[in-house]
Amino acid sequence: MVNFGKLKKFMEIPETAEMLLSQPEKETTLSINLKVGPNKMLIYKGYIVYHNVVLGPAKGGVRFAANVTLAETRTLAELMTHKCALMGLPFGGGKSSIAFDPKSVSEFERRSLIKEYAHMLRDDLATGAYIPAPDMGSTPSDMAIIYGETHHPESVTGKPPRLGGLPGRREATGRGVSTVTTSACRQVLGKEVKDTTIAIQGCGNVGSYTASFLFEKGAKIVALSDVSGGLYSPKGLPITQILDFIQQGKLISEYQDENLQKIKNEALLELPVEILIPAAIEDVLTKNNANKISAKLIIEAANGPTTPEADEILNQKEVVIIPDILANSGGVVASYVEWRNAKSGNQTSAEETYQFIDSKVESAFKEVLRLTKERKANFRNAAYILSVSELMAAMRERSWI
Ligand code: NAD
């Protein structure tokens, strides 16, 4: 979340701009009701937040998680506002969520729930006011169900490629994380990724492709986890085998290799590595463990993995944090290409998607790095200086401020 108090030390922010960027433009709580039999009704809570849409329609993933809240959805929508502004995309910040555990419902119930969600959002999906994509818990098949309800390919991104999706979209966030890790490694640690040790928390969509791309570049990934726990080997993990195992729908804790040590997620964060990549959930770096972090460079692949207190402590320890709005922007960059292709009828290859992500992420990284030096700001503040400047310029052009 933007800390305006800190940012105002670096730039002028008129009160009107701060007011508009401090609260969402629109929030809706849904009651998604499924009649599943005579006298039997299942009711799920859903949340939609449009944080700021000065740059374009609200763009942001749909999260499926049992304990998701309106507050969490709001924070994620705010991050999207700044991510899109930083990456120069014509989108505003949005997010939606449905409070259910995707692992505990039947396929039929899941499909019915998504259809009902799309039905309740039909006006905004039809006009393009909100464009969903996958986020934690949701998949390309879920996006295909939304597309099935709207019939407009540009109404949702992250679809499977044969249904108007983009080759390379599934890998996109991990691709961007690996690209930014490579650049940050050179600039901050003064070495190539192949000469570093890396721990990655989470191996869902983001964590697994991050691991795969970094492993391809020769990085030594010494630890990887999922919700069930993690694996650790100071010599480096057999990433290809582990990822193949996970792709069969298995948990990391079930992986058998006597040369690898089983560790808890909390322990993974504190390992003696040079680079730490939290790629699972928010708020994992806290005031309780910040002092125990050994990594010199943290790449925020997940949204909001660092609490403000931990951010403070890690900054004092001179740990460099590449913020989420830069580190995990590859997904929304690819979503932009998918949306643009849906409108124009263009088709692009996975390789073209990767190149587009790399060029966008690398140029944003360079701009942020330049500002860290010019303004003596850390990477998070520098990224927000850029996003807030872009948003303020757009708000002025639209006479909002
Ligand atoms: P996912 O559902 O595909 O994977 C989540 C991973 O986190 C899984 O490996 C899961 O086992 C693990 N996990 C869940 N709870 C955990 C816990 N308590 N401790 C440790 N691990 C846990 O989700 P994803 O799409 O990979 O998203 C991960 C993060 O990246 C989220 O913060 C999401 O908002 C962010 N993100 C995702 C995308 C995208 O394109 N999917 C884009 C930008 C940001």
XYZ file of C-alpha atoms and ligand atoms in Angstrom:
445
model
C 0.000 0.000 0.000
C 1.158 3.501 -0.732
C 2.648 5.286 2.235
C 1.895 8.885 1.283
C 3.752 10.193 4.347
C 6.978 8.652 3.012
C 6.323 9.520 -0.627
C 5.748 13.209 0.143
C 9.384 13.418 1.254
C 10.309 12.783 -2.385
C 7.581 14.551 -4.376
C 4.739 17.074 -4.244
C 1.373 15.332 -3.990
C -1.682 17.602 -3.963
C -4.245 16.734 -1.291
C -6.868 16.017 -3.973
C -4.634 13.368 -5.574
C -3.898 11.779 -2.218
C -7.625 11.692 -1.435
C -8.442 9.988 -4.737
C -5.632 7.450 -4.446
C -6.265 6.649 -0.776
C -9.629 5.012 -1.241
C -11.302 2.795 -3.813
C -13.744 4.264 -6.311
C -16.152 1.377 -5.976
C -16.554 -1.665 -3.753
C -19.239 -4.295 -3.966
C -19.977 -7.265 -1.737
C -21.786 -10.099 -3.468
C -23.832 -12.888 -2.031
C -23.413 -15.662 -4.573
C -26.251 -18.088 -4.038
C -26.364 -21.614 -5.442
C -29.485 -23.687 -5.096
C -28.094 -27.213 -4.974
C -31.235 -29.192 -4.141
C -34.707 -28.938 -2.678
C -34.388 -26.672 0.363
C -30.608 -26.630 0.016
C -28.777 -23.396 -0.698
C -25.060 -22.640 -0.622
C -24.150 -18.980 -0.146
C -20.655 -17.680 -0.895
C -19.330 -14.169 -0.312
C -17.717 -12.355 -3.237
C -15.964 -8.979 -3.376
C -15.261 -6.597 -6.251
C -13.114 -3.499 -5.856
C -12.263 -0.866 -8.455
C -9.540 1.178 -6.832
C -8.749 3.852 -9.406
C -9.703 3.827 -13.078
C -8.190 7.069 -14.321
C -5.930 5.184 -16.762
C -8.537 2.760 -18.083
C -10.916 -0.054 -17.155
C -10.340 -1.913 -13.882
C -7.925 -4.791 -14.449
C -7.141 -7.409 -11.864
C -7.312 -11.073 -11.067
C -10.030 -13.009 -9.311
C -8.848 -14.729 -6.137
C -10.382 -17.915 -4.767
C -9.499 -18.473 -1.114
C -11.531 -19.576 1.890
C -10.515 -16.657 4.089
C -10.374 -13.841 1.517
C -11.888 -10.558 2.727
C -13.036 -7.240 1.323
C -9.995 -5.560 2.941
C -7.594 -7.967 1.218
C -9.370 -7.471 -2.124
C -9.130 -3.688 -1.646
C -5.375 -3.841 -1.003
C -4.867 -6.014 -4.088
C -6.911 -3.607 -6.246
C -4.766 -0.704 -5.056
C -1.613 -2.604 -6.032
C -3.084 -3.097 -9.516
C -3.646 0.671 -9.907
C 0.057 1.282 -9.304
C 1.285 -1.778 -11.232
C -0.588 -0.723 -14.390
C 0.582 2.897 -14.009
C 4.209 1.844 -13.471
C 4.135 -0.440 -16.521
C 2.458 2.196 -18.726
C -0.646 0.087 -19.407
C -4.077 1.588 -20.251
C -5.752 -0.060 -17.248
C -6.997 0.964 -13.845
C -6.711 -1.100 -10.694
C -9.308 -3.725 -9.842
C -9.617 -7.047 -8.079
C -12.317 -9.517 -7.229
C -12.523 -12.543 -5.013
C -14.790 -15.366 -3.952
C -14.479 -16.762 -0.436
C -14.232 -20.510 -0.910
C -11.552 -23.168 -0.788
C -11.152 -24.342 -4.383
C -9.807 -27.689 -3.167
C -12.911 -28.485 -1.124
C -15.665 -28.111 -3.743
C -16.685 -30.394 -6.606
C -15.971 -29.418 -10.199
C -19.694 -28.921 -10.745
C -19.997 -26.594 -7.746
C -16.924 -24.616 -8.824
C -18.282 -24.154 -12.349
C -21.715 -23.141 -11.060
C -20.124 -20.656 -8.674
C -18.026 -19.009 -11.402
C -21.000 -18.865 -13.767
C -23.093 -17.183 -11.106
C -20.256 -14.742 -10.324
C -20.003 -13.877 -14.056
C -23.780 -13.521 -14.228
C -23.806 -11.079 -11.303
C -21.009 -9.041 -12.930
C -22.464 -9.292 -16.431
C -22.922 -5.554 -17.059
C -19.354 -4.643 -16.116
C -17.943 -7.599 -18.027
C -19.995 -6.748 -21.113
C -18.962 -3.077 -21.155
C -15.348 -3.932 -20.335
C -15.449 -1.873 -17.115
C -13.786 -4.789 -15.296
C -11.471 -7.345 -16.912
C -10.654 -10.340 -14.675
C -7.692 -12.739 -14.949
C -6.384 -15.635 -12.851
C -5.009 -14.988 -9.374
C -4.354 -17.232 -6.405
C -6.680 -20.230 -6.522
C -8.128 -19.517 -9.989
C -7.004 -21.007 -13.308
C -7.199 -20.495 -17.103
C -10.149 -22.942 -17.187
C -12.029 -20.693 -14.783
C -11.383 -17.779 -17.166
C -12.741 -19.949 -20.005
C -15.982 -20.332 -18.027
C -16.233 -16.533 -17.641
C -15.607 -16.165 -21.405
C -18.354 -18.721 -22.006
C -20.766 -16.418 -20.176
C -19.727 -13.155 -21.900
C -18.887 -14.358 -25.446
C -16.410 -11.453 -25.735
C -12.771 -12.594 -25.816
C -11.581 -9.203 -24.520
C -13.809 -9.437 -21.419
C -11.365 -11.709 -19.557
C -7.654 -12.540 -19.872
C -5.628 -15.567 -18.855
C -7.861 -17.841 -20.957
C -6.456 -21.097 -22.356
C -4.667 -20.361 -25.690
C -7.123 -22.318 -27.848
C -9.987 -20.228 -26.432
C -8.542 -16.854 -27.346
C -5.894 -16.934 -24.649
C -2.324 -15.831 -25.172
C 0.499 -18.299 -25.663
C 2.891 -17.434 -22.838
C 0.257 -15.902 -20.510
C 0.384 -18.847 -18.088
C 4.145 -18.445 -17.711
C 4.055 -14.624 -17.873
C 4.245 -13.621 -14.214
C 7.074 -16.081 -13.544
C 8.820 -14.868 -16.691
C 8.687 -11.264 -15.446
C 9.877 -12.299 -11.971
C 12.860 -14.135 -13.463
C 13.724 -11.157 -15.688
C 13.578 -8.660 -12.844
C 15.569 -11.052 -10.621
C 18.293 -11.214 -13.299
C 18.475 -7.407 -13.591
C 18.374 -6.848 -9.815
C 20.994 -9.524 -9.254
C 23.400 -7.716 -11.602
C 22.708 -4.240 -10.254
C 22.354 -5.008 -6.550
C 24.553 -8.071 -5.948
C 26.930 -7.407 -8.852
C 26.702 -10.949 -10.205
C 24.779 -13.199 -12.578
C 21.869 -15.320 -11.329
C 23.804 -18.492 -12.150
C 26.250 -17.547 -9.405
C 23.639 -17.098 -6.661
C 21.540 -19.170 -4.289
C 17.779 -18.672 -4.318
C 14.869 -19.764 -2.087
C 11.330 -19.592 -3.494
C 8.221 -19.797 -1.332
C 5.194 -21.070 -3.256
C 5.113 -23.144 -6.412
C 1.733 -22.417 -7.885
C 1.497 -20.496 -11.127
C 3.984 -17.763 -10.164
C 6.468 -19.764 -8.086
C 6.729 -22.725 -10.455
C 7.404 -20.693 -13.615
C 9.760 -18.395 -11.705
C 11.684 -21.483 -10.593
C 11.630 -22.932 -14.094
C 12.941 -19.780 -15.854
C 15.606 -19.126 -13.215
C 16.702 -22.771 -13.288
C 17.027 -22.467 -17.097
C 19.365 -19.517 -16.516
C 21.530 -21.701 -14.310
C 20.450 -20.364 -10.908
C 20.944 -22.635 -7.930
C 17.480 -22.901 -6.379
C 18.144 -24.393 -2.967
C 14.601 -24.298 -1.563
C 11.045 -24.456 -2.883
C 7.756 -24.899 -1.029
C 3.997 -25.073 -1.299
C 1.299 -24.889 1.362
C 2.352 -28.332 2.676
C 5.992 -27.352 3.352
C 9.250 -27.194 1.468
C 12.361 -28.970 0.239
C 15.902 -27.769 0.847
C 19.312 -28.740 -0.439
C 22.333 -26.406 -0.181
C 23.613 -28.071 -3.376
C 20.508 -27.032 -5.335
C 17.196 -28.811 -5.977
C 16.314 -30.990 -9.003
C 13.810 -28.380 -10.145
C 12.601 -30.121 -13.322
C 11.730 -33.325 -11.460
C 10.017 -31.477 -8.604
C 7.946 -29.331 -10.978
C 6.908 -32.415 -12.986
C 5.815 -34.025 -9.715
C 3.746 -30.978 -8.699
C 2.122 -30.791 -12.138
C 0.553 -34.170 -11.399
C -1.440 -32.380 -8.671
C 0.757 -33.624 -5.832
C 2.038 -31.764 -2.793
C 5.727 -30.996 -2.319
C 5.674 -32.736 1.080
C 4.923 -36.026 -0.761
C 8.109 -35.762 -2.877
C 10.566 -38.474 -1.908
C 14.325 -37.916 -2.207
C 16.543 -38.789 0.713
C 19.144 -36.204 -0.378
C 16.681 -33.379 0.231
C 15.732 -31.937 3.576
C 12.052 -31.264 4.402
C 11.526 -27.813 5.887
C 8.660 -25.655 7.068
C 7.610 -22.550 5.156
C 8.732 -20.292 8.012
C 12.216 -21.856 7.949
C 12.491 -21.402 4.173
C 12.289 -17.635 4.592
C 15.242 -17.604 6.990
C 17.623 -19.820 4.984
C 21.177 -18.624 4.271
C 20.531 -17.610 0.634
C 21.388 -14.517 -1.380
C 17.962 -14.106 -2.981
C 14.580 -14.779 -1.413
C 11.464 -14.905 -3.601
C 8.165 -15.028 -1.705
C 5.705 -16.228 -4.378
C 2.758 -17.537 -2.350
C 0.700 -15.346 -0.053
C 0.807 -11.909 1.572
C 2.289 -10.863 4.934
C 4.891 -13.636 5.260
C 7.733 -11.229 6.108
C 6.775 -9.671 9.422
C 8.348 -7.886 12.383
C 8.808 -11.335 13.952
C 11.055 -12.780 11.250
C 12.502 -9.715 9.464
C 15.605 -9.703 11.645
C 16.212 -13.377 10.880
C 16.212 -12.963 7.082
C 19.656 -13.672 5.599
C 18.905 -12.805 1.962
C 20.429 -9.587 0.628
C 17.832 -9.288 -2.119
C 14.085 -9.970 -1.862
C 11.960 -10.194 -4.998
C 8.270 -9.770 -4.189
C 6.706 -12.243 -6.625
C 3.585 -12.503 -4.434
C 1.430 -9.468 -3.826
C 2.113 -7.813 -0.477
C 4.432 -10.413 1.099
C 6.153 -7.800 3.313
C 4.312 -6.052 6.150
C 5.136 -2.333 6.672
C 6.955 -3.188 9.943
C 9.102 -5.806 8.209
C 9.759 -3.372 5.362
C 11.149 -0.885 7.886
C 13.406 -3.472 9.562
C 14.675 -4.902 6.260
C 15.434 -1.403 4.946
C 17.474 -0.702 8.063
C 19.350 -3.966 7.459
C 20.003 -2.682 3.904
C 18.201 -5.625 2.360
C 17.052 -4.569 -1.110
C 13.388 -5.308 -1.829
C 12.105 -5.268 -5.397
C 8.435 -4.389 -4.816
C 5.504 -6.459 -6.060
C 4.226 -3.739 -8.402
C 7.440 -4.146 -10.395
C 8.440 -7.745 -9.672
C 5.186 -9.517 -10.575
C 3.983 -7.178 -13.335
C 4.691 -9.731 -16.114
C 1.186 -11.176 -15.703
C -0.689 -7.958 -16.337
C 1.695 -7.021 -19.164
C 0.799 -10.303 -20.903
C -2.886 -9.742 -20.090
C -2.623 -6.436 -21.910
C -1.290 -8.244 -25.014
C -4.111 -10.811 -24.778
C -6.724 -8.046 -24.455
C -5.188 -6.082 -27.353
C -5.097 -9.201 -29.548
C -8.737 -9.965 -28.687
C -9.709 -6.498 -29.872
C -7.604 -6.518 -33.044
C -7.725 -10.188 -34.048
C -3.911 -10.395 -33.883
C -2.169 -13.559 -32.793
C 1.237 -13.659 -31.156
C 3.590 -16.446 -30.106
C 4.816 -17.284 -26.593
C 8.277 -16.053 -27.623
C 6.831 -12.655 -28.633
C 4.990 -12.475 -25.301
C 8.222 -13.201 -23.401
C 10.085 -10.539 -25.397
C 7.367 -7.968 -24.713
C 7.382 -8.784 -20.983
C 11.187 -8.630 -20.832
C 11.327 -5.253 -22.565
C 8.577 -3.735 -20.383
C 9.972 -5.132 -17.126
C 13.581 -4.249 -17.941
C 12.758 -0.682 -18.911
C 10.600 -0.185 -15.778
C 13.423 -1.663 -13.680
C 15.942 0.766 -15.247
C 13.674 3.759 -14.571
C 13.139 2.672 -10.948
C 16.876 2.065 -10.486
C 17.644 5.532 -11.907
C 15.243 7.107 -9.396
C 16.728 5.161 -6.453
C 20.027 6.872 -7.238
C 18.674 10.288 -8.221
C 16.320 10.656 -5.217
C 18.130 8.372 -2.758
C 14.938 6.336 -2.439
C 14.568 2.611 -1.953
C 13.091 0.523 -4.793
C 9.574 0.561 -3.341
C 9.468 4.336 -2.929
C 11.058 4.847 -6.358
C 8.447 2.605 -8.011
C 5.631 4.508 -6.280
C 7.129 7.890 -7.253
C 6.792 6.762 -10.874
C 3.302 5.277 -10.561
C 1.896 8.206 -8.581
C 3.439 10.711 -11.053
C 1.771 8.873 -13.935
C -1.581 8.718 -12.127
C -1.446 12.395 -11.168
C -0.655 13.402 -14.761
C -3.659 11.394 -15.991
C -5.916 12.810 -13.278
C -4.889 16.336 -14.290
C -5.616 15.579 -17.948
C -9.088 14.365 -16.973
C -9.603 17.381 -14.656
C -10.049 15.114 -11.650
C -7.557 17.151 -9.625
P -1.483 -20.263 -6.973
O -2.773 -20.516 -6.316
O -1.243 -20.783 -8.341
O -0.284 -20.780 -6.042
C -0.146 -20.401 -4.709
C 1.008 -21.173 -4.104
O 1.170 -20.769 -2.734
C 0.796 -22.699 -4.057
O 2.032 -23.350 -4.243
C 0.279 -22.917 -2.631
O 0.487 -24.249 -2.186
C 1.126 -21.915 -1.884
N 0.553 -21.515 -0.605
C -0.744 -21.286 -0.303
N -0.877 -20.958 0.993
C 0.380 -20.978 1.504
C 0.902 -20.748 2.799
N 0.094 -20.441 3.822
N 2.242 -20.839 2.974
C 3.050 -21.158 1.934
N 2.607 -21.408 0.697
C 1.281 -21.319 0.492
O -1.296 -18.653 -6.924
P -0.405 -17.769 -7.890
O -1.237 -17.341 -9.043
O 0.903 -18.414 -8.093
O -0.223 -16.455 -6.980
C 0.759 -16.375 -5.976
C 0.948 -14.915 -5.597
O 1.342 -14.167 -6.757
C -0.293 -14.204 -5.052
O 0.119 -13.241 -4.115
C -0.858 -13.520 -6.282
O -1.668 -12.407 -5.960
C 0.424 -13.097 -6.957
N 0.302 -12.816 -8.391
C -0.193 -13.761 -9.247
C -0.243 -13.479 -10.601
C -0.693 -14.499 -11.632
O -0.595 -14.208 -12.839
N -1.129 -15.676 -11.243
C 0.157 -12.210 -11.079
C 0.666 -11.282 -10.167
C 0.728 -11.599 -8.830
